[in-house]
Amino acid sequence: MSDSTTTETIIVIGASSLIAQAFIAKIFTHQAYTDQAVIQQASSQQSNKHDTSPLQIITVSRQNNLILHELTDNISHHHFSCDYQQASIEQCVTNIAAIAGKVTRIVMCNGILHSKNPQSADSILGPHSAKDSTLMPEKRIEDIDALSLEQLFYANSIVPMLWLSALTSLLSLPRHKVTGEQKCVISILSARVGSISDNRLGGWYGYRASKAALNMLIKTTAVEYARRLKRVKLIAFHPGTTDTPLSKPFQANVPAGKLFTPEFVASQLYNIMADIEPNGEASYLDWQGKEISW
């Protein structure tokens, strides 16, 4: 039996989203490949020992249950429900801390752009938001609405920061803290439109501003992590236009070949997180792994 305190742990927040589901599927694919390689190596050495490394996947969403059908004897899964309010997030992290091993990857896959589609299981609204409110990107400054701004900033800026704040304490505990050559990579879904220097088209005031605020919060956290958690790397990740409910109302204007599947985006993100190394700074990257100007 493996020691749960050293088991590699991956945390996926917003786990019911399509990108998150595709990322989890990529975890299973990679783990199966790794396990098979270990078995084949043991076989070639005529050894009966082929210990494969255990893996723990922890998922978080609004759903009470999330079933992963690809589980094996070497992969365990725990799910936690969260309403994305501060008290719920803090309690969720406390529960995670009780079972997690060495946390090597954290992915945050939730956020909002509009309310044109029916609210998904992982939609996030502010604590004072009306359920019947209509949210769509502003085309002109006269479209700005206080309630819409509140919803966008709460979902896209405040909630990720509440998670980072709560997770910092967890990642600082000896049981969960990576050491030596180990690393923990945290990726949070941002967007290219959050780049202040790259804003040439205008419009989408609230969404742009909420993602720009998110980027600043990530960058500021990285400054503190450089002192406290040197082996943790933060990524603000732009997935490109992905075929999900978030982009559905705007897909007609996407150039050919630029509408990505969740599986493609998740594979790109998985590889970026595997290859990147902590350097005391946050990275703002697109789906190709290319730097975006803050």
PDB file of N, CA and C in Angstrom, residues 34-52:
ATOM      1  N   THR A  34       2.370   5.796 -18.724  1.00  0.00           N
ATOM      2  CA  THR A  34       3.481   5.696 -17.774  1.00  0.00           C
ATOM      3  C   THR A  34       3.513   4.337 -17.092  1.00  0.00           C
ATOM      4  N   ASP A  35       2.357   3.856 -16.665  1.00  0.00           N
ATOM      5  CA  ASP A  35       2.291   2.555 -15.995  1.00  0.00           C
ATOM      6  C   ASP A  35       2.730   1.435 -16.926  1.00  0.00           C
ATOM      7  N   GLN A  36       2.303   1.505 -18.185  1.00  0.00           N
ATOM      8  CA  GLN A  36       2.675   0.474 -19.147  1.00  0.00           C
ATOM      9  C   GLN A  36       4.175   0.472 -19.391  1.00  0.00           C
ATOM     10  N   ALA A  37       4.776   1.656 -19.435  1.00  0.00           N
ATOM     11  CA  ALA A  37       6.224   1.756 -19.640  1.00  0.00           C
ATOM     12  C   ALA A  37       6.974   1.116 -18.477  1.00  0.00           C
ATOM     13  N   VAL A  38       6.486   1.329 -17.240  1.00  0.00           N
ATOM     14  CA  VAL A  38       7.123   0.735 -16.062  1.00  0.00           C
ATOM     15  C   VAL A  38       7.032  -0.781 -16.112  1.00  0.00           C
ATOM     16  N   ILE A  39       5.869  -1.303 -16.499  1.00  0.00           N
ATOM     17  CA  ILE A  39       5.671  -2.750 -16.580  1.00  0.00           C
ATOM     18  C   ILE A  39       6.559  -3.363 -17.649  1.00  0.00           C
ATOM     19  N   GLN A  40       6.646  -2.699 -18.786  1.00  0.00           N
ATOM     20  CA  GLN A  40       7.479  -3.219 -19.871  1.00  0.00           C
ATOM     21  C   GLN A  40       8.953  -3.219 -19.486  1.00  0.00           C
ATOM     22  N   GLN A  41       9.392  -2.165 -18.774  1.00  0.00           N
ATOM     23  CA  GLN A  41      10.781  -2.114 -18.336  1.00  0.00           C
ATOM     24  C   GLN A  41      11.087  -3.249 -17.354  1.00  0.00           C
ATOM     25  N   ALA A  42      10.163  -3.504 -16.432  1.00  0.00           N
ATOM     26  CA  ALA A  42      10.357  -4.598 -15.474  1.00  0.00           C
ATOM     27  C   ALA A  42      10.397  -5.934 -16.194  1.00  0.00           C
ATOM     28  N   SER A  43       9.565  -6.066 -17.205  1.00  0.00           N
ATOM     29  CA  SER A  43       9.530  -7.316 -17.969  1.00  0.00           C
ATOM     30  C   SER A  43      10.830  -7.545 -18.725  1.00  0.00           C
ATOM     31  N   SER A  44      11.364  -6.483 -19.303  1.00  0.00           N
ATOM     32  CA  SER A  44      12.617  -6.608 -20.061  1.00  0.00           C
ATOM     33  C   SER A  44      13.790  -6.945 -19.153  1.00  0.00           C
ATOM     34  N   GLN A  45      13.676  -6.577 -17.888  1.00  0.00           N
ATOM     35  CA  GLN A  45      14.726  -6.876 -16.910  1.00  0.00           C
ATOM     36  C   GLN A  45      14.438  -8.166 -16.155  1.00  0.00           C
ATOM     37  N   GLN A  46      13.385  -8.858 -16.620  1.00  0.00           N
ATOM     38  CA  GLN A  46      12.979 -10.134 -16.019  1.00  0.00           C
ATOM     39  C   GLN A  46      12.767  -9.996 -14.516  1.00  0.00           C
ATOM     40  N   SER A  47      12.089  -8.923 -14.152  1.00  0.00           N
ATOM     41  CA  SER A  47      11.799  -8.654 -12.748  1.00  0.00           C
ATOM     42  C   SER A  47      10.307  -8.786 -12.499  1.00  0.00           C
ATOM     43  N   ASN A  48       9.961  -9.342 -11.360  1.00  0.00           N
ATOM     44  CA  ASN A  48       8.558  -9.451 -10.990  1.00  0.00           C
ATOM     45  C   ASN A  48       8.031  -8.175 -10.337  1.00  0.00           C
ATOM     46  N   LYS A  49       8.948  -7.255 -10.019  1.00  0.00           N
ATOM     47  CA  LYS A  49       8.553  -6.002  -9.381  1.00  0.00           C
ATOM     48  C   LYS A  49       8.313  -4.941 -10.442  1.00  0.00           C
ATOM     49  N   HIS A  50       7.126  -4.441 -10.474  1.00  0.00           N
ATOM     50  CA  HIS A  50       6.829  -3.343 -11.406  1.00  0.00           C
ATOM     51  C   HIS A  50       5.904  -2.356 -10.700  1.00  0.00           C
ATOM     52  N   ASP A  51       6.450  -1.758  -9.651  1.00  0.00           N
ATOM     53  CA  ASP A  51       5.679  -0.800  -8.861  1.00  0.00           C
ATOM     54  C   ASP A  51       5.439   0.467  -9.670  1.00  0.00           C
ATOM     55  N   THR A  52       4.180   0.791  -9.859  1.00  0.00           N
ATOM     56  CA  THR A  52       3.816   2.021 -10.539  1.00  0.00           C
ATOM     57  C   THR A  52       3.419   3.058  -9.499  1.00  0.00           C
TER      58      THR A  52
END
